[in-house]
Coordinates of C-alpha atoms in Angstrom, one line a residue:
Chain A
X1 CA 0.0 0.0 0.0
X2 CA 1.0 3.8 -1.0
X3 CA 1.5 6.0 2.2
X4 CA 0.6 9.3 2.1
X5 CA 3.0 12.2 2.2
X6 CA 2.5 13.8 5.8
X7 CA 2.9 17.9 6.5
X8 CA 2.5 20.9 8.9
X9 CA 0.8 23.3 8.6
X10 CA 0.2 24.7 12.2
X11 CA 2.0 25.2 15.1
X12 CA 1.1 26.4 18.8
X13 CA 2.9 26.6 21.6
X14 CA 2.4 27.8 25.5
X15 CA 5.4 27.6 26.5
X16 CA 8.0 28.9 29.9
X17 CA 8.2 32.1 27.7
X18 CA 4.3 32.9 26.9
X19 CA 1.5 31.7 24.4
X20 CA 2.9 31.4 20.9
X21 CA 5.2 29.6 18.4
X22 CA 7.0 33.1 17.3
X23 CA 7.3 34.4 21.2
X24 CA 9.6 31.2 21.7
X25 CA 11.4 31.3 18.9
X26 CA 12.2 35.4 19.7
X27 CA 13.2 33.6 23.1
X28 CA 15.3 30.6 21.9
X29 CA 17.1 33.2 19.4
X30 CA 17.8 35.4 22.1
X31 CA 19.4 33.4 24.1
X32 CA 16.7 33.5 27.4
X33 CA 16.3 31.1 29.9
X34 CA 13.1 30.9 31.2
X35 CA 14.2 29.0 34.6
X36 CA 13.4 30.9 37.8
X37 CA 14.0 29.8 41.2
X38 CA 10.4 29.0 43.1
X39 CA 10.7 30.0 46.2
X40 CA 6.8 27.4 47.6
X41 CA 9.0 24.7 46.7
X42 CA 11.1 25.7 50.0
X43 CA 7.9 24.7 52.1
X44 CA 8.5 21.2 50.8
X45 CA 10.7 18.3 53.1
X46 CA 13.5 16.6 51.3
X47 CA 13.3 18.6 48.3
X48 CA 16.4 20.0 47.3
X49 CA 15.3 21.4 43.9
X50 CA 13.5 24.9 43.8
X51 CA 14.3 25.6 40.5
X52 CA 11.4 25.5 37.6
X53 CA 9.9 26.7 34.2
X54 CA 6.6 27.8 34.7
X55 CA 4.2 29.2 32.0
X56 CA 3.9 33.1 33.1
X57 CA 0.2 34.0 33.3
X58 CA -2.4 33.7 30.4
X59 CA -5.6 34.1 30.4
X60 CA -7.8 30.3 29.9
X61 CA -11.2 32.6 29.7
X62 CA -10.7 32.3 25.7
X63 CA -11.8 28.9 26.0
X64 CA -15.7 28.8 27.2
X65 CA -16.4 27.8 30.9
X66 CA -18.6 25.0 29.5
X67 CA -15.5 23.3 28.5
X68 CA -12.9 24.8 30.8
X69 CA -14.8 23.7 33.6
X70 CA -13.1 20.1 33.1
X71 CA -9.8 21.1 32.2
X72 CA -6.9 21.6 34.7
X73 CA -3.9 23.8 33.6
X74 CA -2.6 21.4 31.0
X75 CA -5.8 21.1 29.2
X76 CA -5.9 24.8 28.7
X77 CA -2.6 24.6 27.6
X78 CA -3.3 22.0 25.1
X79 CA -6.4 23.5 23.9
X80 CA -4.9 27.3 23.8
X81 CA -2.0 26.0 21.6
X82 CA -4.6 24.2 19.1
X83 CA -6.0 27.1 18.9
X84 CA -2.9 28.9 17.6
X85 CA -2.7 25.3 15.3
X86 CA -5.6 25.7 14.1
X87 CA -5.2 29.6 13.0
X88 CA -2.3 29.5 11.6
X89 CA -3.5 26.9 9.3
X90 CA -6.5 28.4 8.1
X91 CA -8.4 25.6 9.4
X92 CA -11.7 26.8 11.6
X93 CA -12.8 25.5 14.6
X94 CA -16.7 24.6 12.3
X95 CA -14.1 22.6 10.5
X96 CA -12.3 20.1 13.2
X97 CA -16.2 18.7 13.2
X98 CA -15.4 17.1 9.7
X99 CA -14.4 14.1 11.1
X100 CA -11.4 14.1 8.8
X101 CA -9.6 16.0 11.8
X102 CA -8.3 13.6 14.8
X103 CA -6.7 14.0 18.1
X104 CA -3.6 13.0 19.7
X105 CA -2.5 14.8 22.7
X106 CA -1.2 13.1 25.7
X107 CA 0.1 13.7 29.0
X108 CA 2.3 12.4 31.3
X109 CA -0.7 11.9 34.3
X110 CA -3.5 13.2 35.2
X111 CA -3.6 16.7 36.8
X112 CA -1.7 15.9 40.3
X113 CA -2.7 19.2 41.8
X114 CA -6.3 18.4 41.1
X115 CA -6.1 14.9 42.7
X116 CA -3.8 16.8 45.9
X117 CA -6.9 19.2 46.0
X118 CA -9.3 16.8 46.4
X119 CA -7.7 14.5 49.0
X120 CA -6.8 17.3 50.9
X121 CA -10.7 18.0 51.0
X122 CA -11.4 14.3 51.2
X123 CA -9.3 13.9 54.4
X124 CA -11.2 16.2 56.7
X125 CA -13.8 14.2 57.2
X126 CA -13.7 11.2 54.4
X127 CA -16.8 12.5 53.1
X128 CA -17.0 13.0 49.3
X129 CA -20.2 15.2 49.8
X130 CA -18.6 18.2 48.8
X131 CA -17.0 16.5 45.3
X132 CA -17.5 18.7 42.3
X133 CA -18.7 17.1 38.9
X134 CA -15.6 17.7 36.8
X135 CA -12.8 16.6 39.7
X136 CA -12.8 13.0 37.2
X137 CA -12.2 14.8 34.3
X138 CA -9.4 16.8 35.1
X139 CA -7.4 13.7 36.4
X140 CA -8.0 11.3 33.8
X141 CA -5.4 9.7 31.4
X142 CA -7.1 11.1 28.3
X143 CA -8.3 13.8 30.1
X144 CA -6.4 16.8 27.6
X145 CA -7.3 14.4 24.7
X146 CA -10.4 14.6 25.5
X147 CA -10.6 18.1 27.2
X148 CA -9.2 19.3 23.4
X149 CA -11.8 17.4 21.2
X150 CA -14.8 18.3 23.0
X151 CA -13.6 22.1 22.7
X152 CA -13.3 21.6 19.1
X153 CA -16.1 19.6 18.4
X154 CA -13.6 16.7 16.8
X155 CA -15.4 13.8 15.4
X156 CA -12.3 12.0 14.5
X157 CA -9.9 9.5 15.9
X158 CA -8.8 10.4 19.8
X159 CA -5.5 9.1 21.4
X160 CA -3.6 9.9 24.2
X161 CA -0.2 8.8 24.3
X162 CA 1.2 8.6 27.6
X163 CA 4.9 7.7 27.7
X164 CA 6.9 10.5 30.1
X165 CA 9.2 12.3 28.4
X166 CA 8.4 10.8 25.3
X167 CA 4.9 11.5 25.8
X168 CA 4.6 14.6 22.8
X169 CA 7.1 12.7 19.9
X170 CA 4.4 9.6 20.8
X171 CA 1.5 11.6 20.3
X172 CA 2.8 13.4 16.4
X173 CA 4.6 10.0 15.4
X174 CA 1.8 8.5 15.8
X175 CA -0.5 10.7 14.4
X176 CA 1.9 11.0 11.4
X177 CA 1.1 7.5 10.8
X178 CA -2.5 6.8 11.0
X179 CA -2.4 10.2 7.9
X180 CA 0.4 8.6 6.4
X181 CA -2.2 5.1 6.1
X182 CA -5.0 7.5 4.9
X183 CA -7.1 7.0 8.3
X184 CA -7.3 10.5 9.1
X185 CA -6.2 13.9 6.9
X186 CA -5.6 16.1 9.5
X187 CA -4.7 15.3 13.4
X188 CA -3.9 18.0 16.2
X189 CA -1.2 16.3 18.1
X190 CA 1.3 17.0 20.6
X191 CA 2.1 16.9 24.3
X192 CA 1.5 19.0 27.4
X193 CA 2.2 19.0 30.8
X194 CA 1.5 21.1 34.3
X195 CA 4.5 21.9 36.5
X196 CA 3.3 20.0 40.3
X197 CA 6.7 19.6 42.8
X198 CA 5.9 15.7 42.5
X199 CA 7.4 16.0 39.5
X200 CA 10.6 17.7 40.7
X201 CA 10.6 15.6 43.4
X202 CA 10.6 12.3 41.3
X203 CA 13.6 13.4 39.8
X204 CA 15.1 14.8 43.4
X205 CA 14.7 11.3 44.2
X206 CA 16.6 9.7 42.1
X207 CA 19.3 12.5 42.4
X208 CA 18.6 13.5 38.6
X209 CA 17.2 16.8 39.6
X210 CA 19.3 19.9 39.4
X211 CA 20.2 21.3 43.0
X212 CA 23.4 23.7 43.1
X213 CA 21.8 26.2 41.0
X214 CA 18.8 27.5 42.8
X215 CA 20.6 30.9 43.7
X216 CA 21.2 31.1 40.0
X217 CA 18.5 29.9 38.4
X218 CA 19.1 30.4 35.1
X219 CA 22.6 28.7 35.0
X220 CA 20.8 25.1 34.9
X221 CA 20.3 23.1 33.5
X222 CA 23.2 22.3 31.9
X223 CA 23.0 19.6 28.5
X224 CA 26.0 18.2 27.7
X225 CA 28.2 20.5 30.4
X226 CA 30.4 19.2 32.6
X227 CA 28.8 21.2 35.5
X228 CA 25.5 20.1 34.7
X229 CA 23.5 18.6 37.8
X230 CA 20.3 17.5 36.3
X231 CA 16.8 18.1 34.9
X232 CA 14.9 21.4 35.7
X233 CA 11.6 20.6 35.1
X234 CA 8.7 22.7 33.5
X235 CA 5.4 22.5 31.9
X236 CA 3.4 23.7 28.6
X237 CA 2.3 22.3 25.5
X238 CA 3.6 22.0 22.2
X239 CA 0.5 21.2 18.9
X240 CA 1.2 20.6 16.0
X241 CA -1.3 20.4 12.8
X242 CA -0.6 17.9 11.0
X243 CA -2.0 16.7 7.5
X244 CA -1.9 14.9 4.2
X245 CA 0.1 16.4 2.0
X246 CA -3.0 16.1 0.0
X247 CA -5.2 18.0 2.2
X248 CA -2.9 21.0 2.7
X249 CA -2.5 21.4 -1.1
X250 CA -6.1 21.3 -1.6
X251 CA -6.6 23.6 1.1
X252 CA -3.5 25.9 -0.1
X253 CA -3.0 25.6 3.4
X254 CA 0.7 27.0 4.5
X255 CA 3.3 24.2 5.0
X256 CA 6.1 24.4 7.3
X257 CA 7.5 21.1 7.0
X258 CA 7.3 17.2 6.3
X259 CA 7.6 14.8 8.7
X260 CA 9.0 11.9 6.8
X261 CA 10.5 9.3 9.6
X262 CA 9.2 8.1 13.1
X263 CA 10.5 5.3 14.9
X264 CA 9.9 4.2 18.7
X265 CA 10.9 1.4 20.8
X266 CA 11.4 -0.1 24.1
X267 CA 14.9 -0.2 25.6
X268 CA 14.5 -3.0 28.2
X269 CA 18.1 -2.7 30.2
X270 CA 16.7 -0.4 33.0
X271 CA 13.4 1.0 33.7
X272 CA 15.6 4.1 34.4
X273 CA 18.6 4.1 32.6
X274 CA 19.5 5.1 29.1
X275 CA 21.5 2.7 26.9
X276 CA 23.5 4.3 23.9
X277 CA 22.7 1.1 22.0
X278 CA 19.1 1.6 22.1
X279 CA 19.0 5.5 21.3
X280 CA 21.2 4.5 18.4
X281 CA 19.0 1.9 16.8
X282 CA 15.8 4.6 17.3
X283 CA 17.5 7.0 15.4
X284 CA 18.6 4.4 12.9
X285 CA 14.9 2.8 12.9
X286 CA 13.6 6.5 12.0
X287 CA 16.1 7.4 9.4
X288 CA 15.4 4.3 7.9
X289 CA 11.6 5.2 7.9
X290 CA 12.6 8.4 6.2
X291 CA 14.2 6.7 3.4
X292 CA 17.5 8.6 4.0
X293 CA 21.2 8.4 4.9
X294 CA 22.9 10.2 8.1
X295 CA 24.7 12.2 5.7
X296 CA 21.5 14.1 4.9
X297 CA 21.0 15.0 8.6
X298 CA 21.4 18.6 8.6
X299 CA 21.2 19.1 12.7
X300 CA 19.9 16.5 15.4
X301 CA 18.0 18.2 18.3
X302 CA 18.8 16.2 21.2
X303 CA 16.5 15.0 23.6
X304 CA 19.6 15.7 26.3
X305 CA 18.3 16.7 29.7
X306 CA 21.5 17.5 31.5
X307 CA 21.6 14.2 33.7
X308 CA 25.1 12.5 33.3
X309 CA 23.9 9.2 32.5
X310 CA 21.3 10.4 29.8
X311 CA 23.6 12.9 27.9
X312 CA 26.6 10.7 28.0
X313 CA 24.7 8.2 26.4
X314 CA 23.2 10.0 23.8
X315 CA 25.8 11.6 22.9
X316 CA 27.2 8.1 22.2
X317 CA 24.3 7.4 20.1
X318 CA 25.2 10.2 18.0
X319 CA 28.2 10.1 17.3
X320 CA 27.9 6.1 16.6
X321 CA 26.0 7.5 13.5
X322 CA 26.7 11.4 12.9
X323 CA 30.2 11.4 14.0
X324 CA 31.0 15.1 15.1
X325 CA 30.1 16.3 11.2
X326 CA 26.2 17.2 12.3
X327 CA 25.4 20.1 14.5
X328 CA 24.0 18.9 18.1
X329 CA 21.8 20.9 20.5
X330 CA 19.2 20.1 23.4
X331 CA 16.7 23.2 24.2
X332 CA 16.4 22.3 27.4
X333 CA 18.8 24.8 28.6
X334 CA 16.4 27.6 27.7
X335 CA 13.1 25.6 28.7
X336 CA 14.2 23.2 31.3
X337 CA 11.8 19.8 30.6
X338 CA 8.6 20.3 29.4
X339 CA 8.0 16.8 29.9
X340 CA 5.0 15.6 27.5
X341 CA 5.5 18.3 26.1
X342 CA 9.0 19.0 25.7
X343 CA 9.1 16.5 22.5
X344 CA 6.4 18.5 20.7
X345 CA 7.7 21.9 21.9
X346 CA 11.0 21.2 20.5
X347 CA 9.4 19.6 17.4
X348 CA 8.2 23.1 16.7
X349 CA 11.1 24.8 17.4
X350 CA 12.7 22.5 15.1
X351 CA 9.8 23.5 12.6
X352 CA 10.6 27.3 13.4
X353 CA 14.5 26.7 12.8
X354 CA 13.7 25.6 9.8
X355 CA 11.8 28.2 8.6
X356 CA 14.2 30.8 9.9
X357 CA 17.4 29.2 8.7
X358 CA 18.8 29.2 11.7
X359 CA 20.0 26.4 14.2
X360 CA 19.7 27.7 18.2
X361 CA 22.3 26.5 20.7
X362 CA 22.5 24.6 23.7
X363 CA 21.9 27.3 26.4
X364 CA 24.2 27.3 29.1
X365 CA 26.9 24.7 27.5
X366 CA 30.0 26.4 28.5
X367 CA 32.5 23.7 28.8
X368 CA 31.7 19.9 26.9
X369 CA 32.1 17.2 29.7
X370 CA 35.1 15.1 28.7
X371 CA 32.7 11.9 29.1
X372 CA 30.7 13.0 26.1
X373 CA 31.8 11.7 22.8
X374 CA 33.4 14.7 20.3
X375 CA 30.3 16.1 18.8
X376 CA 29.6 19.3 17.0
X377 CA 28.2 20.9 19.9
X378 CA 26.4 24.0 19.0
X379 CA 27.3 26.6 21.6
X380 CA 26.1 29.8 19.5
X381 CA 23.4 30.5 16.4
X382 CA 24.6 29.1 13.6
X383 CA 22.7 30.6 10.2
X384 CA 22.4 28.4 7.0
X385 CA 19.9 26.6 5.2
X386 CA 18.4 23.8 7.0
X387 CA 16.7 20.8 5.3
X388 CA 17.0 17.4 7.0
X389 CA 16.3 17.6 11.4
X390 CA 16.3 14.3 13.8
X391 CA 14.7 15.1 17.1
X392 CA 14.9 12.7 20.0
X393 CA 13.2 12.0 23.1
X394 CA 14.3 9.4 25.6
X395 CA 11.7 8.7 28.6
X396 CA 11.9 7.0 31.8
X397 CA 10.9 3.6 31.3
X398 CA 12.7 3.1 28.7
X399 CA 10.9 4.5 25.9
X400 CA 12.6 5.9 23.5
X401 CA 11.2 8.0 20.2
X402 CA 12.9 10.0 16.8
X403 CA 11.3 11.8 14.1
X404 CA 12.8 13.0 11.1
X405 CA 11.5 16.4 9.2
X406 CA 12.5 17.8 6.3
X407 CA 12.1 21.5 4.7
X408 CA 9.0 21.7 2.2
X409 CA 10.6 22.9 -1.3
X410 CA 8.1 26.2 -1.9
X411 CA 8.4 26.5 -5.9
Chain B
X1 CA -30.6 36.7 57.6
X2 CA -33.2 38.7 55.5
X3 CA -34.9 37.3 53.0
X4 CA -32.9 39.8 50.4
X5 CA -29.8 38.3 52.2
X6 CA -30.3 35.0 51.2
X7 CA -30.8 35.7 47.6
X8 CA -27.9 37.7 47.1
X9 CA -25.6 35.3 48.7
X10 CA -27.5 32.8 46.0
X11 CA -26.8 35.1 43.4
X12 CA -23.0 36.2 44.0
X13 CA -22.4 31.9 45.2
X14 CA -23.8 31.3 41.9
X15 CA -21.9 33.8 39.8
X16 CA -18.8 33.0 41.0
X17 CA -19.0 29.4 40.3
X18 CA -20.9 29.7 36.8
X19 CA -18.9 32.6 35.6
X20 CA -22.2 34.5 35.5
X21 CA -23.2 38.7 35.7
X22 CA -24.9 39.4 38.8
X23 CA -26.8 42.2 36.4
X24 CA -28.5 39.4 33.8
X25 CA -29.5 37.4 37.1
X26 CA -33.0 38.4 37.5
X27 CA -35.6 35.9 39.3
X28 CA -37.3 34.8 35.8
X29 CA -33.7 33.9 34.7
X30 CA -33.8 30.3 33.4
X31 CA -30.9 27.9 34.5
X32 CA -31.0 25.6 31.3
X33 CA -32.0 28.5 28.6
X34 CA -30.7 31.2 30.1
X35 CA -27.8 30.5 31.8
X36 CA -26.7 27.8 29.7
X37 CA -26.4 25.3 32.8
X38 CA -26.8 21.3 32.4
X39 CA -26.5 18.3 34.0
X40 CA -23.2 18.5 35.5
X41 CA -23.5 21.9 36.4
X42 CA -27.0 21.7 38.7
X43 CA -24.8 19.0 40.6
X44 CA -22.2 21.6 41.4
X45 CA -25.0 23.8 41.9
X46 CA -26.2 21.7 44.6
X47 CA -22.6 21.5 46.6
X48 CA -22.2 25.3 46.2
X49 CA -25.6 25.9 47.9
X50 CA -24.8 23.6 50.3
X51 CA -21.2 24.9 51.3
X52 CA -23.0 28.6 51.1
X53 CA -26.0 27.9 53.8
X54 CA -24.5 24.9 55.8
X55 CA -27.2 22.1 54.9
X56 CA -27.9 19.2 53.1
X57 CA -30.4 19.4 49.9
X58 CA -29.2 16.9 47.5
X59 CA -31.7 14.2 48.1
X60 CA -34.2 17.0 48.2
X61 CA -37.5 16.2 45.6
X62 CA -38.3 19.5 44.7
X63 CA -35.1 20.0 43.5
X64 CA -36.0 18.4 40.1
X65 CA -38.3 21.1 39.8
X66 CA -36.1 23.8 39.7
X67 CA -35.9 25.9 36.3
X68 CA -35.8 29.4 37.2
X69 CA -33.5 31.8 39.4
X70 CA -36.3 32.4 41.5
X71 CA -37.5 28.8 41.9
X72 CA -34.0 28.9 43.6
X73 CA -34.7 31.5 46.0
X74 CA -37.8 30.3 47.5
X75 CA -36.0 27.1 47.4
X76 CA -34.0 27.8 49.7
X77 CA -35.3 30.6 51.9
X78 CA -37.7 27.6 52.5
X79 CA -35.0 25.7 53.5
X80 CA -33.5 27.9 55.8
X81 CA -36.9 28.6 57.6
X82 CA -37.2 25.0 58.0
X83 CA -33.9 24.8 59.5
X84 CA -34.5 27.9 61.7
X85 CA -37.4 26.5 62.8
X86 CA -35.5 23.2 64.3
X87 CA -32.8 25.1 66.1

């Protein structure tokens, strides 16, 4: 069977530097960190990491109470960045009702603070007399799936990917395929997240958390730097609209990029640690889906979270198949880790270097630690045209993800 | 607590909860039509009330029969005289 060509034509973004695709490029150009110390996360025993990347203040009244009502911050995340999909497409919201139009948009979990709100309630007296209607919905596995297809009105396919830090590369690989097979033209996808101290704590815990730079905030975290000290974590969403090649033409729609490769797979040697063996194979797996040789890789975007064992390895992984001829950066040094997010965020960006002709650093890599393998290490902008990108993400649990884009020639 | 109290604490509970204008809350006000409310909101509706006046009305009949901003009020002044009453 023929598979369609796959495209975007939208992106949105809420991200640690505001609402909108072009306000984090500006930011990712400039050079900004959007890491701030957080001064609650003091209040919190055993915690020795008070650094985050918080989305600074929007306003959710844009969506309509009827369907905010159910959503918890990462829901209005989602939603708000389809909305920016959506627009810069040219695809109305009367539209997503075709029922050519899916969703994928996943999560790491449910809304923590929702659940923490209502056990704190639930505690006083063990009495769930005073539950409100839309507590289930906000803490559900699907619940931004579903929180962004009932404000849409989608009739189409619904997914929601969970898989950590994998969770938003999951969520548009997917989605690339069931377009690519012709089972939906157009699909919404992408990954979001809500900052909650669990999840700096789960990292704190297994001492992958960054912790000697909460004076100094923006410092950390640190990819690939032989002072980094681990993951600052952080929250947004990252959509992407993505569609038959097909479909966008017929539509004139604008398009941004292709997505041409996508490959996942387990990596069953630790629930917890990476293995350079396994990122290598993803990477290979996804080229190989893209119908392309490394040497057409014009920059990889690692997934490289600043933890020692993570970056070491991937930068193993990719040198196993780049060498040190192919730019390297991780944008988690301006954004800390979006978690579900951070793959589709960082798709985008990836979109947005692309369009620019422009390939943005790894913030705050100062000195390459000597246990990373000799890559090209991007350490400032580097301008030229860019055609072929690999982006990674690597998740706890051993899930590991790569998708391959490539420029859309605009005769 | 007046009469008048009672509905404007009904009123501003409501509003806050349902995102509503005090202004367009007149007693003929619909909940369904006007207001837009359903299902999931009349059960909210319910636990506001009851965290706003300190008593228990969700097993309450006559609830069912509640369609109008007023029906509301006399719902629960009702309520309250009922619970005066027994203290």
């Amino acid at each position: 069977m023929s598979l369609k060509r796959v495209v975007i034509t939208g992106t949105g973004s809420v991200s640690p530097f505001g609402r909108g695709s072009d306000t984090l490029m500006d930011a990712l150009l400039a050079g900004r960190s959007a890491v701030r110390n957080i001064p609650d996360l003091e209040r919190i025993g055993g915690l020795r990491s008070r650094v985050a990347a918080l989305v600074p203040s929007i306003d959710p009244k844009e969506i309509p109470r009827k369907f905010r009502r159910s959503m918890s911050p990462m829901s209005v995340y989602a939603t708000l960045a389809c909305y920016d999909a959506l627009a810069q497409a040219g695809l109305s919201h009367e539209e997503c009702g075709s029922g050519l139009l899916g969703v994928s948009v996943g999560s790491t979990v449910g809304s923590t603070a929702t659940t923490e709100e209502f056990f704190r309630d639930f505690f006083i007296d063990h009495s769930l007399e005073r539950m409100k209607t839309t507590f289930f919905f906000q803490i559900m596995n699907h619940s931004c799936a579903a929180n962004v297809a009932q404000a849409l009105g989608v009739t189409g396919r619904i997914l929601a990917p969970s898989a950590a830090c994998s969770t938003g590369s999951h969520a548009v690989g997917y989605a690339y395929e069931m377009i690519a097979m012709g089972r939906q033209e157009q699909m919404l996808c992408g990954g979001t997240d809500e900052f909650h101290p669990l999840t700096a704590a789960t990292f704190d815990v297994m001492n992958a958390a960054s912790v000697h730079f909460n004076d100094s905030p923006t410092r950390t975290p640190r990819p690939f730097d032989r002072e980094r000290d681990g993951v600052v974590c952080a929250e947004g969403a990252g959509i992407l609209l993505l569609e038959s090649l097909d479909a966008a033409l017929a539509r004139r729609a604008p398009i941004l990029a292709e997505v041409i490769g996508f490959a996942t797979l387990s990596d069953p040697s630790s629930i917890a640690n990476p293995d350079a063996g396994a990122m290598e194979r993803c990477m290979q797996l996804a080229l190989a889906d893209a119908g392309i040789g490394a040497d057409e890789v014009d920059y990889v975007n690692a997934h490289a979270t600043a933890t020692e064992q993570g970056d070491v390895a991937e930068s193993e992984a990719i040198f196993r198949i780049f060498g040190d001829r192919v730019p390297v950066s991780s944008l988690k040094g301006h954004l800390g880790h979006t978690m579900a997010a951070s793959g589709s965020i960082e798709l985008l960006a990836c979109v947005g270097m692309m369009g620019r002709n422009v390939l943005v650093p790894t913030l705050n890599l100062e000195n390459v630690d000597p246990a990373c393998t000799p890559l090209n290490y991007l350490r400032q902008a580097e301008s030229g045209s860019v055609k072929v990108i690999i982006k990674n993400n690597f998740a706890l649990g051993g899930v590991n993800s790569s998708i391959v884009l490539r420029s859309y020639p605009h005769d | 607590m007046t009469d008048q109290e009672i509905i404007e604490r009904i009123n501003s509970s409501l509003a806050e909860e349902f995102e509503l204008d005090l202004g367009e809350m007149t007693p003929e006000t619909t909940l369904y039509g006007d207001l837009g409310l359903d299902s999931l909101d009349t059960v909210d509706m319910v636990i506001v009330l009851e965290g706003a006046f300190g008593f228990k009305i969700r097993e309450e009949e006559t609830i069912r029969e509640i369609r109008t901003l007023d029906d509301i009020h006399r719902f629960v002044i009702n309520k309250k005289r009922q619970m005066d009453e027994r203290a």
